[in-house]
mmCIF file of C-alpha atoms in Angstrom:
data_model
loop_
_atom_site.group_PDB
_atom_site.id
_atom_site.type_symbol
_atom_site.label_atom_id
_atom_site.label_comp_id
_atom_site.label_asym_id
_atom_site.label_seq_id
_atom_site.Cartn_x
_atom_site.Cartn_y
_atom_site.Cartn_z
ATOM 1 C CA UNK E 61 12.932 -58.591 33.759
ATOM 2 C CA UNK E 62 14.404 -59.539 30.318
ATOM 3 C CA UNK E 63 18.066 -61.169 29.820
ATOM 4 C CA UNK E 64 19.802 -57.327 29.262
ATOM 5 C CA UNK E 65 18.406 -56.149 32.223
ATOM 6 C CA UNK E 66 19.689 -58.625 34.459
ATOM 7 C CA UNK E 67 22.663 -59.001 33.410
ATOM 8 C CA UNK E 68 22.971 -55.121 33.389
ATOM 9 C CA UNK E 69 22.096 -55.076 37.268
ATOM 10 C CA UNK E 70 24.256 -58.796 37.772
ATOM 11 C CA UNK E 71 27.197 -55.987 36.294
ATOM 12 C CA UNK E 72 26.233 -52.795 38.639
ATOM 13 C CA UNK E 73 26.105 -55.050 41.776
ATOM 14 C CA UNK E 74 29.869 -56.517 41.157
ATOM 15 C CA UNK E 75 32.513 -55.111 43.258
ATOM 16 C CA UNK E 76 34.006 -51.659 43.904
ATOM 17 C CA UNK E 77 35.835 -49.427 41.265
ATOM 18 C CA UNK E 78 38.964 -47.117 41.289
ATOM 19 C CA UNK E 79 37.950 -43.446 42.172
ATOM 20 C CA UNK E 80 39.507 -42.855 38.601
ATOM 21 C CA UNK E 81 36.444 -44.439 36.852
ATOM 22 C CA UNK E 82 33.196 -42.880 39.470
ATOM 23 C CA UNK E 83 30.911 -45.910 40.893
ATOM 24 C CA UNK E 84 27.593 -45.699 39.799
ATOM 25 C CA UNK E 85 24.982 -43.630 42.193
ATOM 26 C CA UNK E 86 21.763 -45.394 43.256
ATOM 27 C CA UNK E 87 20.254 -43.127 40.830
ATOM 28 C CA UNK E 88 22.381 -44.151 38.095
ATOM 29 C CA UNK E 89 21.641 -47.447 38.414
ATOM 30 C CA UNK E 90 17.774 -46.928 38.567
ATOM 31 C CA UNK E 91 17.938 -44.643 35.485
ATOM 32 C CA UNK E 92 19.642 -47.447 33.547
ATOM 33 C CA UNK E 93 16.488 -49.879 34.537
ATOM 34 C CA UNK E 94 14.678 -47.326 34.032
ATOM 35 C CA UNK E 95 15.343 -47.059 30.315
ATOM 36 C CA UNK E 96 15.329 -50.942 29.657
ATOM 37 C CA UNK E 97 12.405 -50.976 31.118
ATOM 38 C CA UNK E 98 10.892 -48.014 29.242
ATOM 39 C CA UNK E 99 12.312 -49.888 26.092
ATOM 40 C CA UNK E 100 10.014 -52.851 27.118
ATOM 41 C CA UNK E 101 6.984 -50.771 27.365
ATOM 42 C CA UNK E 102 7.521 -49.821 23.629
ATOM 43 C CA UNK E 103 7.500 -53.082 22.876
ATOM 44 C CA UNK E 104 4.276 -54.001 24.307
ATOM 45 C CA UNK E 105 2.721 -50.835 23.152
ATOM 46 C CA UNK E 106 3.823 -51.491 19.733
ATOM 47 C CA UNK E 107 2.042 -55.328 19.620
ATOM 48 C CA UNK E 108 -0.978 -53.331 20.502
ATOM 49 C CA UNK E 109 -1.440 -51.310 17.747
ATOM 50 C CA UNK E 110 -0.540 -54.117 15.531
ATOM 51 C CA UNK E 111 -3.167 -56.247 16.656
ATOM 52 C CA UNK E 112 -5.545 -53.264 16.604
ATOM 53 C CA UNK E 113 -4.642 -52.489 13.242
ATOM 54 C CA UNK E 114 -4.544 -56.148 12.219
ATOM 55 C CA UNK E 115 -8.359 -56.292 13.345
ATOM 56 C CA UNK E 116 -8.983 -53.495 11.293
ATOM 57 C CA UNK E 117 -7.445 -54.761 8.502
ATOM 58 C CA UNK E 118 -9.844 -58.131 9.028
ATOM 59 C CA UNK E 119 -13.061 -56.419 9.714
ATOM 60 C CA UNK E 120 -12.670 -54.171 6.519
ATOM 61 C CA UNK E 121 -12.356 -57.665 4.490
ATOM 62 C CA UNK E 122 -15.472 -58.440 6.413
ATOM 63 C CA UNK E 123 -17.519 -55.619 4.964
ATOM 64 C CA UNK E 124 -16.369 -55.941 1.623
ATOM 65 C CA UNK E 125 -17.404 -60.108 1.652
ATOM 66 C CA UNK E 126 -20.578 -58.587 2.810
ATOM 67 C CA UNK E 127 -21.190 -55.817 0.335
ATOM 68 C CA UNK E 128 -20.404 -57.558 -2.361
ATOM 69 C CA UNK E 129 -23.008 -59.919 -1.809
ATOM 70 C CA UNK E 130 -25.672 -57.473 -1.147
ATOM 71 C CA UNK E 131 -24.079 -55.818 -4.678
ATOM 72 C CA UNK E 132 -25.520 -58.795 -6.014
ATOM 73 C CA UNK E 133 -29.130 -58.620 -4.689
ATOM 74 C CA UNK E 134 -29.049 -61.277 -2.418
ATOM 75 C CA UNK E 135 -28.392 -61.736 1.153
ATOM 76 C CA UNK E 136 -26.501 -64.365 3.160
ATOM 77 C CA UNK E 137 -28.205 -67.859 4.282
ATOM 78 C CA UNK E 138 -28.074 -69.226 7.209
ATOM 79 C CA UNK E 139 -24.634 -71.394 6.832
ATOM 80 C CA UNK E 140 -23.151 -68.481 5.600
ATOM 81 C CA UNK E 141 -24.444 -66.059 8.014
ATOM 82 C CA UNK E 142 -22.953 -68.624 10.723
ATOM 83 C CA UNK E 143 -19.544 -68.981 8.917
ATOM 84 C CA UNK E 144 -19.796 -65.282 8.454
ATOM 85 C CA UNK E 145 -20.511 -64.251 12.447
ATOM 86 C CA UNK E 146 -17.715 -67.242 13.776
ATOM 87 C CA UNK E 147 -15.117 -65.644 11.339
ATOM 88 C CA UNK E 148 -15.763 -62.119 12.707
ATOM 89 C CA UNK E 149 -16.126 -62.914 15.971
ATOM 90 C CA UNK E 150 -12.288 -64.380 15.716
ATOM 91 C CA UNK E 151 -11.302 -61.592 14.416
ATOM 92 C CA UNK E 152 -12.635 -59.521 17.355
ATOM 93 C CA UNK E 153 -11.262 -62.150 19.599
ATOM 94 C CA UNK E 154 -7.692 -61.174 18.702
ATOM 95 C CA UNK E 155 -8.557 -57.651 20.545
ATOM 96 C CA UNK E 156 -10.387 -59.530 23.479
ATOM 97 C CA UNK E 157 -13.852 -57.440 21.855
ATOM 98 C CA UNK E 158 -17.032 -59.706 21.089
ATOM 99 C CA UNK E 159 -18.860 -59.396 17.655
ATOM 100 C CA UNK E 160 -22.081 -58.222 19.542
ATOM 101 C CA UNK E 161 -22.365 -55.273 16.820
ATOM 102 C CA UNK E 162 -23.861 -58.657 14.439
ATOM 103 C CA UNK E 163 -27.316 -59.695 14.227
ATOM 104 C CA UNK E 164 -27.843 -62.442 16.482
ATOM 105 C CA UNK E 165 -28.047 -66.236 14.932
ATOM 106 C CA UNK E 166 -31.518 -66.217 16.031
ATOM 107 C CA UNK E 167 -32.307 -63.510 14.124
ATOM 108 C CA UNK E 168 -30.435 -65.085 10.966
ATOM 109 C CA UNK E 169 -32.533 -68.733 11.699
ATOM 110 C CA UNK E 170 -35.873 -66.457 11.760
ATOM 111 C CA UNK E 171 -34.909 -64.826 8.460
ATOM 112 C CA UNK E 172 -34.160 -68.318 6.770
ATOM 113 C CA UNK E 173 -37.608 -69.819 7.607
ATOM 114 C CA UNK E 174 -39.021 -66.262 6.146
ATOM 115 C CA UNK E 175 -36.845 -66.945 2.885
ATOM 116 C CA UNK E 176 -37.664 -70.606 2.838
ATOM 117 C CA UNK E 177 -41.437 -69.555 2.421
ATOM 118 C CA UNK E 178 -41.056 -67.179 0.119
ATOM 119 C CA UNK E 179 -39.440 -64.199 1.377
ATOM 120 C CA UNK E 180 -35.828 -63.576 0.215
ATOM 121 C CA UNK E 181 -35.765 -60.256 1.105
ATOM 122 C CA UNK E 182 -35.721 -61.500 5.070
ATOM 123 C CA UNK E 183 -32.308 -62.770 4.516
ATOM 124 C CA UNK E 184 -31.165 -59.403 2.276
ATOM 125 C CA UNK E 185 -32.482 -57.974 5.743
ATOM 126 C CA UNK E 186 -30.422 -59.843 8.052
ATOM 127 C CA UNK E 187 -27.428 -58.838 5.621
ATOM 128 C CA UNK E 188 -27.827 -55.373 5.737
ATOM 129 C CA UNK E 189 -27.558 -55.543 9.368
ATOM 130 C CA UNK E 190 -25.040 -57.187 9.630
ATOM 131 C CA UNK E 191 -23.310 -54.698 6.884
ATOM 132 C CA UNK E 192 -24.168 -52.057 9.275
ATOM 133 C CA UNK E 193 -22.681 -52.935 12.324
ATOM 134 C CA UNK E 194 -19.524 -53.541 10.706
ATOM 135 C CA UNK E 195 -19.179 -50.239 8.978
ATOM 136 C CA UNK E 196 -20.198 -48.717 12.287
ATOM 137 C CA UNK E 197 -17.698 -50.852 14.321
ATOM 138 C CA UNK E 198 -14.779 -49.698 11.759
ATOM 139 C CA UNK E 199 -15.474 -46.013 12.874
ATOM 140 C CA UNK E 200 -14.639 -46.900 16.162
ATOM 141 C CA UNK E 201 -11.763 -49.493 15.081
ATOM 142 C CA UNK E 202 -10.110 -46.182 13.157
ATOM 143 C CA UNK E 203 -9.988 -43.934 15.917
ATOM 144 C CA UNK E 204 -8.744 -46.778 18.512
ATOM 145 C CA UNK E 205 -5.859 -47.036 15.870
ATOM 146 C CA UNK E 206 -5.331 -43.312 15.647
ATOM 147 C CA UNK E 207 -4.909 -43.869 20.073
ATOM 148 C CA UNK E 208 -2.881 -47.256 19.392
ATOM 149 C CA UNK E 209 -0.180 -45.197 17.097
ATOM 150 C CA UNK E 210 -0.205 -42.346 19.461
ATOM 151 C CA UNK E 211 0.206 -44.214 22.525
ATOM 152 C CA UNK E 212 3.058 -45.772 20.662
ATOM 153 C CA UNK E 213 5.081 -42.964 20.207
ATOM 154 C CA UNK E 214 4.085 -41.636 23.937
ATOM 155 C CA UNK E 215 6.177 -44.548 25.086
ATOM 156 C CA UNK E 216 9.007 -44.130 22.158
ATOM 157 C CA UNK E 217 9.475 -40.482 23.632
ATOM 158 C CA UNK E 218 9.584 -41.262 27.182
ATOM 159 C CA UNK E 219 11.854 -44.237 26.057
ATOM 160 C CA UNK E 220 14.334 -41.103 24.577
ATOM 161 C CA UNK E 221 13.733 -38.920 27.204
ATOM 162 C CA UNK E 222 15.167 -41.317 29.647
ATOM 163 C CA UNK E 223 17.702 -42.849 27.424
ATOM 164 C CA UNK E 224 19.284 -39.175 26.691
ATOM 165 C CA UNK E 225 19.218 -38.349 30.558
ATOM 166 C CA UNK E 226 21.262 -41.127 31.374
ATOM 167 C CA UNK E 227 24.080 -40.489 28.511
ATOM 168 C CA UNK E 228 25.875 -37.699 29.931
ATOM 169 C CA UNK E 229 26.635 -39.258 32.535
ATOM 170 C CA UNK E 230 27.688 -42.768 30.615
ATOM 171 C CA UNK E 231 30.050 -40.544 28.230
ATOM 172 C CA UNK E 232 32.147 -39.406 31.466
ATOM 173 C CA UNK E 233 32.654 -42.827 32.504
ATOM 174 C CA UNK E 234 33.679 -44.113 28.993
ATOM 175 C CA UNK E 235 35.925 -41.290 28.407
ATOM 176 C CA UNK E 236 37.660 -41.778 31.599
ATOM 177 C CA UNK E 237 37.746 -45.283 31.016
ATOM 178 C CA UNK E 238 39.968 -44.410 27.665
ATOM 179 C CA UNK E 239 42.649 -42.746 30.331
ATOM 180 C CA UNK E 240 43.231 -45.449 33.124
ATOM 181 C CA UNK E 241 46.423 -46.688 33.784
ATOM 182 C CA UNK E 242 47.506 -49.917 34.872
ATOM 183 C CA UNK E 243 49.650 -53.038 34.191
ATOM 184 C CA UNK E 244 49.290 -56.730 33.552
ATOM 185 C CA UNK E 245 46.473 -58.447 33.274
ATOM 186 C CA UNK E 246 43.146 -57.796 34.850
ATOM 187 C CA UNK E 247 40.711 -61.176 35.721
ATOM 188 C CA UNK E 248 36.697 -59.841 34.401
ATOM 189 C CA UNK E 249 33.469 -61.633 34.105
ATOM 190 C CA UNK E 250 31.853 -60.851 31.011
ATOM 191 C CA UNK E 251 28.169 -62.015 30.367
ATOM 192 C CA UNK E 252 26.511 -63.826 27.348
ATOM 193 C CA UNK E 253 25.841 -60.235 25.567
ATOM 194 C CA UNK E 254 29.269 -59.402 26.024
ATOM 195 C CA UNK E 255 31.004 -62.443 25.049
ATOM 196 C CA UNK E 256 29.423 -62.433 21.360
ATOM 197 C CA UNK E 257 32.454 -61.656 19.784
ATOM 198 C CA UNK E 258 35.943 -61.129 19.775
ATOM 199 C CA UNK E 259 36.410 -58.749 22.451
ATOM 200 C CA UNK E 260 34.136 -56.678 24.456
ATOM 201 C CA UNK E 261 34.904 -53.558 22.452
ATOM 202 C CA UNK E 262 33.969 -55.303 19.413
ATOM 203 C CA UNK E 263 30.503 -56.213 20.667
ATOM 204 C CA UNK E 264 30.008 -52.389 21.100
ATOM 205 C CA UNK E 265 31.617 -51.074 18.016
ATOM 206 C CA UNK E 266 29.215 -53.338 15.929
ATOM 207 C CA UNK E 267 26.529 -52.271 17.905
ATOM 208 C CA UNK E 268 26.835 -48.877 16.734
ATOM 209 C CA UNK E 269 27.247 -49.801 13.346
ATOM 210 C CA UNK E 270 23.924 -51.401 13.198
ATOM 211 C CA UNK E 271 22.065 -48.531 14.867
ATOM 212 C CA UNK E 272 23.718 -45.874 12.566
ATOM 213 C CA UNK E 273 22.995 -47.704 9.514
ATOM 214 C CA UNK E 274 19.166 -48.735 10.815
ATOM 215 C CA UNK E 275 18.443 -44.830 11.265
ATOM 216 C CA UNK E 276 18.773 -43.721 7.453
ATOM 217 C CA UNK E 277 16.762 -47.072 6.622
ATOM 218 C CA UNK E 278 14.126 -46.336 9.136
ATOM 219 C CA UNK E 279 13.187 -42.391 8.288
ATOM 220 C CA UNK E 280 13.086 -43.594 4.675
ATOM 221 C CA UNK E 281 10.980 -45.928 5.210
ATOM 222 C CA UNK E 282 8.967 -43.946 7.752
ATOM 223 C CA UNK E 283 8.485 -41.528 4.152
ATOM 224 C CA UNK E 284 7.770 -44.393 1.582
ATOM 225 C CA UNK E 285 4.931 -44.815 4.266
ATOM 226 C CA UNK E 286 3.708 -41.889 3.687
ATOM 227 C CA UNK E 287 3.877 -42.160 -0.004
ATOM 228 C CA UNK E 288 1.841 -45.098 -0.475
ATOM 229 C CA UNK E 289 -0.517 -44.274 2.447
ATOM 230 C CA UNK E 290 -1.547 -41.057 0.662
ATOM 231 C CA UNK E 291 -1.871 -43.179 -2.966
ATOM 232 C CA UNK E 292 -4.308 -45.783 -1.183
ATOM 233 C CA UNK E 293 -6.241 -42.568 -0.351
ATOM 234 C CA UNK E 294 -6.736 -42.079 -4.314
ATOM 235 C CA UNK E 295 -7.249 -45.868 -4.489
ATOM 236 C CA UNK E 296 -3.789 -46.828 -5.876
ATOM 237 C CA UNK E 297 -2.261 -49.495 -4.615
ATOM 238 C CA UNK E 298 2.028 -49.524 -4.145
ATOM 239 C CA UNK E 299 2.461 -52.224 -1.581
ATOM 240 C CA UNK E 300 5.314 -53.873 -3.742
ATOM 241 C CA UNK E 301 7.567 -50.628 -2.698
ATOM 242 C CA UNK E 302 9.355 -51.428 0.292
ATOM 243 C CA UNK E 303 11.767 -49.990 1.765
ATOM 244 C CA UNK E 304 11.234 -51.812 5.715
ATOM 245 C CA UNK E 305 14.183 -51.555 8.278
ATOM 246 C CA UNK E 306 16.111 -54.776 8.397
ATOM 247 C CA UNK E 307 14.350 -56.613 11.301
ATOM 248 C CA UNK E 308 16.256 -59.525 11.118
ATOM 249 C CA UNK E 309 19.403 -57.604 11.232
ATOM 250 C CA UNK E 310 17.776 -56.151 14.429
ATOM 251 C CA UNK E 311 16.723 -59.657 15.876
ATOM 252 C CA UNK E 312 20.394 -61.083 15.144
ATOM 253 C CA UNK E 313 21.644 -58.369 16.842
ATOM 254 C CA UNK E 314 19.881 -58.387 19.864
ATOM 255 C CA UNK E 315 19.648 -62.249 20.268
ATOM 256 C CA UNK E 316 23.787 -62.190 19.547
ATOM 257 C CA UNK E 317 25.197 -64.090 22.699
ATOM 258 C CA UNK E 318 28.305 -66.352 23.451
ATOM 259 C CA UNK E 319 28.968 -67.893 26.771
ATOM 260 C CA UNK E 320 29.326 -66.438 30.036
ATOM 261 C CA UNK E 321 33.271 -66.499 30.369
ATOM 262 C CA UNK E 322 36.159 -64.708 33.058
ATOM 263 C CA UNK E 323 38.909 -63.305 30.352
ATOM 264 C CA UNK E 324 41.628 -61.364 31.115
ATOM 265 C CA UNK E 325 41.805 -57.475 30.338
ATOM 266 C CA UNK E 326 44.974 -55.054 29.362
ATOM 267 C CA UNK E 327 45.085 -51.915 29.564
ATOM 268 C CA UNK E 328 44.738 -50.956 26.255
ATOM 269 C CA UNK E 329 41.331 -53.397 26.370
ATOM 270 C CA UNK E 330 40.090 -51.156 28.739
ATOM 271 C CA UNK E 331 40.649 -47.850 26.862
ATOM 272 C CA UNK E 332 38.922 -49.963 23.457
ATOM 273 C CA UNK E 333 36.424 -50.460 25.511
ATOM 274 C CA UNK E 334 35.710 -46.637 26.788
ATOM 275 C CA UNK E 335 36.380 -45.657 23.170
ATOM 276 C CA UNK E 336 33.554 -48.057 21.652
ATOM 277 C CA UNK E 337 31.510 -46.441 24.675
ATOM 278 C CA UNK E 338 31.847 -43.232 23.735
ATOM 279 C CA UNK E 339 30.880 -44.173 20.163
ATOM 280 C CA UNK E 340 27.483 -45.642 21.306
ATOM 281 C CA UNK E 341 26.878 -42.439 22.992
ATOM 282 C CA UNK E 342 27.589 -40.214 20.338
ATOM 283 C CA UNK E 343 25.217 -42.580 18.197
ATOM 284 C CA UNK E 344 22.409 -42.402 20.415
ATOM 285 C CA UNK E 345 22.800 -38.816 21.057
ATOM 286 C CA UNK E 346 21.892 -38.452 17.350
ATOM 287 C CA UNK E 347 18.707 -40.766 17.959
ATOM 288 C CA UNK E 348 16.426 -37.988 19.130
ATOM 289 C CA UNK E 349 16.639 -36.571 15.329
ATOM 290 C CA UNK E 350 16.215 -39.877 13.617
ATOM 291 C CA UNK E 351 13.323 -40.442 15.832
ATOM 292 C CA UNK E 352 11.652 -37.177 15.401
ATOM 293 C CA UNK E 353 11.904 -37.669 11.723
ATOM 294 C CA UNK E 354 10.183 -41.230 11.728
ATOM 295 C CA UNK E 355 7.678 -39.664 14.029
ATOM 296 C CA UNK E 356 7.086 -36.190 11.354
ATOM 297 C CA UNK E 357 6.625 -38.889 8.712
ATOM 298 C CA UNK E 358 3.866 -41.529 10.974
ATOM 299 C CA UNK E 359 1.927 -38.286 11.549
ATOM 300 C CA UNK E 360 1.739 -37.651 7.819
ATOM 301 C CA UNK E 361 0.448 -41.263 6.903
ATOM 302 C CA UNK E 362 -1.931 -41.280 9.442
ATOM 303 C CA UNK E 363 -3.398 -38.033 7.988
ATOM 304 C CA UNK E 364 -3.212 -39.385 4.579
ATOM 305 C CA UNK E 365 -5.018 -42.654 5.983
ATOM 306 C CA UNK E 366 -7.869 -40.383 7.704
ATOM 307 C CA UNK E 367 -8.329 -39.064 4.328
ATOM 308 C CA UNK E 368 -8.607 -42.508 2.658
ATOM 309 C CA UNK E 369 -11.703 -42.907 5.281
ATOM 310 C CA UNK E 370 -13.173 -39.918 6.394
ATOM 311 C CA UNK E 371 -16.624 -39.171 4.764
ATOM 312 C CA UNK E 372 -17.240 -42.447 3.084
ATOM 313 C CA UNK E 373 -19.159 -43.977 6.173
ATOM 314 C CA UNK E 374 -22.300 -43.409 5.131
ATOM 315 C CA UNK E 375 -22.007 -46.037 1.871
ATOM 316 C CA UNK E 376 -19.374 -47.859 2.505
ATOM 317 C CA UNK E 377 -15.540 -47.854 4.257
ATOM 318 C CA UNK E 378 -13.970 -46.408 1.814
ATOM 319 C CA UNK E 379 -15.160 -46.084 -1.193
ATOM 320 C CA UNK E 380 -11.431 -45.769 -2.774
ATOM 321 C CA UNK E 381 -10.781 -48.597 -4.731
ATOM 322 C CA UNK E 382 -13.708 -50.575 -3.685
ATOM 323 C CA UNK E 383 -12.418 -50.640 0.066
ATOM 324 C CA UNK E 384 -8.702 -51.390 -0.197
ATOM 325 C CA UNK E 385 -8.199 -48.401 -0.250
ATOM 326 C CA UNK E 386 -8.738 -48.064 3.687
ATOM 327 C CA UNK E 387 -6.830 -50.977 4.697
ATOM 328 C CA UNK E 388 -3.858 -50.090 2.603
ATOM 329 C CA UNK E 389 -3.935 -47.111 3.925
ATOM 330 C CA UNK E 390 -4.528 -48.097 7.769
ATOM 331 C CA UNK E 391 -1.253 -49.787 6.816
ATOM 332 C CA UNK E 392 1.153 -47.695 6.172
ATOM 333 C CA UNK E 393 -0.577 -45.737 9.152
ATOM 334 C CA UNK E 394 0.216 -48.188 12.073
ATOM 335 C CA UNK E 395 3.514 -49.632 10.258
ATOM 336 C CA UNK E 396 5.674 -50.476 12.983
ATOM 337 C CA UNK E 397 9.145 -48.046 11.523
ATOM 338 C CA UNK E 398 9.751 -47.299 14.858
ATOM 339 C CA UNK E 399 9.482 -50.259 16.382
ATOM 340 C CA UNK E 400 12.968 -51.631 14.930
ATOM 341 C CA UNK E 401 15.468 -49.041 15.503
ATOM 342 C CA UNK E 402 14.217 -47.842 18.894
ATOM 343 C CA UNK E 403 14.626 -51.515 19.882
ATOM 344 C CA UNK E 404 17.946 -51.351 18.577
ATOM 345 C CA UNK E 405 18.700 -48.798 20.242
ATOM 346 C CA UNK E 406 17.598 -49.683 23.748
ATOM 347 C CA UNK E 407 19.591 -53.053 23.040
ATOM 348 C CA UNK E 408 23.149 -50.741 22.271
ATOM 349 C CA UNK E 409 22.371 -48.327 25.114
ATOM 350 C CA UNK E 410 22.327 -51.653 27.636
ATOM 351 C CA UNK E 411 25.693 -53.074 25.826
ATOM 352 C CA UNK E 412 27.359 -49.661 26.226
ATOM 353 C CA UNK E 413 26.301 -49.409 29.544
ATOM 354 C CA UNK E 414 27.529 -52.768 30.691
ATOM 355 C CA UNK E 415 30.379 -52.972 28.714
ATOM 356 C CA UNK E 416 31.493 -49.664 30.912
ATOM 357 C CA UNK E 417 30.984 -51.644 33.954
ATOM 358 C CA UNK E 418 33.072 -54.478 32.741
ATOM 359 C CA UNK E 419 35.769 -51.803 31.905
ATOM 360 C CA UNK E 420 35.517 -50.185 35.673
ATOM 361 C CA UNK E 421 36.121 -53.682 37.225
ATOM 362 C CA UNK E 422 39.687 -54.241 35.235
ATOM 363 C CA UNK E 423 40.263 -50.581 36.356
ATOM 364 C CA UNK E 424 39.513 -51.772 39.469
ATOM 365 C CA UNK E 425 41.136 -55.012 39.808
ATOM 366 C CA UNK E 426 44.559 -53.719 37.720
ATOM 367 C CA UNK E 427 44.626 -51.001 40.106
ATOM 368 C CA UNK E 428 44.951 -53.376 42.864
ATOM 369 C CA UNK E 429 47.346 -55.751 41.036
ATOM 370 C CA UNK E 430 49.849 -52.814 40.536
ATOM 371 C CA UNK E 431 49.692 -51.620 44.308
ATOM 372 C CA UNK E 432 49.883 -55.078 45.319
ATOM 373 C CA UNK E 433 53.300 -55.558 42.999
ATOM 374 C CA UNK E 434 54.653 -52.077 44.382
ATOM 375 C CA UNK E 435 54.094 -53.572 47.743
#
């Protein structure tokens, strides 16, 4: 259970609230987890593909180290062969796959003593295998990609699907939130998240700002993706255009903390907060289309990178641009546009969420403080 999501159930399990600001269900306070934990599952989803795609990436540099030596008429000796099986084996390590698709050391060792009398074309041999079960290996390395990405965005839509199912329900309370009514001074704790800045509703309000801003960055770069993933199809290379989401604006923001404090509410702190609220919610409502977009655009450069591969088994992985081609183009396929903005996203959901709670305890407490004046 991560930081948010404790401190999001620490919130839910504090005290009772006002009947003008509705107490949580039991269901509303396992759809909330429910999301975090969906966001979570993105995560981890999303460092799967990139270490797939990494590996592809790798192996394709491989077959290229080897080609162009048999390019040259010659094969690999037997230092080289072992420097050449320990560097792919690493690189299969980083999947948890063995390099068992190589010709076996033994093999290479037999193929030396061949060359050393005479034969050279024993090594060339050994080569050529090992040239082969590479190319054959990246078949299989594209299409567990192609199920990396799409598992990817299984998770990102079940991560919406919850997210939006749990907002109607958040807008109520932050709207009534923006309508309480009480006097003085109301004691609250606030956690780390919410103590980042000024005020609670400040926390929020920035919140939205970076999500908002993060969406038009993310679908454009979701289509520069596109753009260069279809050029390293024709062998072109535009890796200097970038156009990435801010990550570390995304990484500040969710790592943003201050200390755990008690502070002391008004009134008019309480309707700031249901009117930041309601701002996140209107934010995220407008997520599903900024997702759908990104996800419209992935599907494109992983098309374009099919193209960039498809057919050219047979000689080589493709052919385009001598092989760079594929791994330019492999990517822009698995480039993790999502992977920002949904996890900004998830991280403003959990503030807004929380920072409601915080706002139904001062309703609560400066509820009791007035009765307990009257009295």
């Amino acid at each position: 259970m991560n930081d948010l999501l404790k401190s999001l159930v620490a919130s839910m399990e504090e005290g009772e609230v006002l009947d003008v600001v509705a107490e949580d269900t039991p269901t509303e306070t396992a759809e909330v987890i429910a999301v975090v934990e969906a966001g979570a599952q993105v995560e981890q989803a999303q460092d799967a593909a990139e270490a797939v795609a990494t590996t592809t990436e790798s192996l394709e540099a491989f077959n290229l180290l080897i080609e162009g030596r048999l390019a040259s008429g010659k094969g690999y000796g037997l230092e080289e062969m072992r420097l050449f099986q320990v560097g792919v084996a690493t690189t299969m390590n980083h999947i948890g796959a063995q390099a068992n698709f190589l010709p076996s050391m033994e093999d290479a060792e037999i193929a030396a003593t061949e060359a050393e009398a005479g034969d050279e074309q024993a090594l060339i041999q050994v080569s050529q295998e090992a040239g082969e079960g590479i190319k054959a290996t990246l078949v299989k390395m594209w299409e567990a990609v192609k199920r990396a990405v799409a598992r990817v965005w299984e998770v990102i839509t079940t991560f919406f699907a919850k997210m939006f199912s749990s907002l109607s329900g958040l807008k109520k309370r932050a709207q009534a939130l923006q309508k309480v009514k009480f006097s003085g001074k109301a004691k609250v704790k606030l956690s780390d998240v919410l103590s980042a800045k000024g005020t609670v509703g400040q926390v929020v309000t920035d919140g939205v700002a970076v999500v908002r801003g993060l969406g038009t960055t993310a679908v454009d770069a979701a289509k520069l993706e596109v753009e260069k993933a279809r050029a390293a199809a024709k062998g072109e290379d535009k890796e200097n255009m970038e156009a990435n989401p801010d990550v570390a604006t995304v990484e500040a923001f969710v790592k943003e903390k201050g200390e755990a404090k008690e502070v002391e509410l008004s009134e008019s702190d309480v309707h700031a907060i249901g009117k930041a609220a309601a701002d996140a919610v209107g934010v995220l409502e407008g997520s599903k289309k900024t997702s759908e977009a990104i996800k419209k655009n992935q599907d494109e450069a992983l098309k374009a990178a099919k193209a960039a591969i498809d057919g050219t088994h047979t000689s080589a992985v493709a052919k385009a641009a001598d092989g760079v081609g594929a791994r330019l183009a492999i990517r822009s396929a698995k480039k993790n546009v999502a992977g920002p903005y949904t996890k900004a996203c998830k991280h403003l959901f959990g503030l807004a969420y929380q920072a409601v709670q915080v706002g139904q305890k001062a309703a609560s407490v400066g509820g009791k403080n007035k009765e307990a004046a009257a009295a």
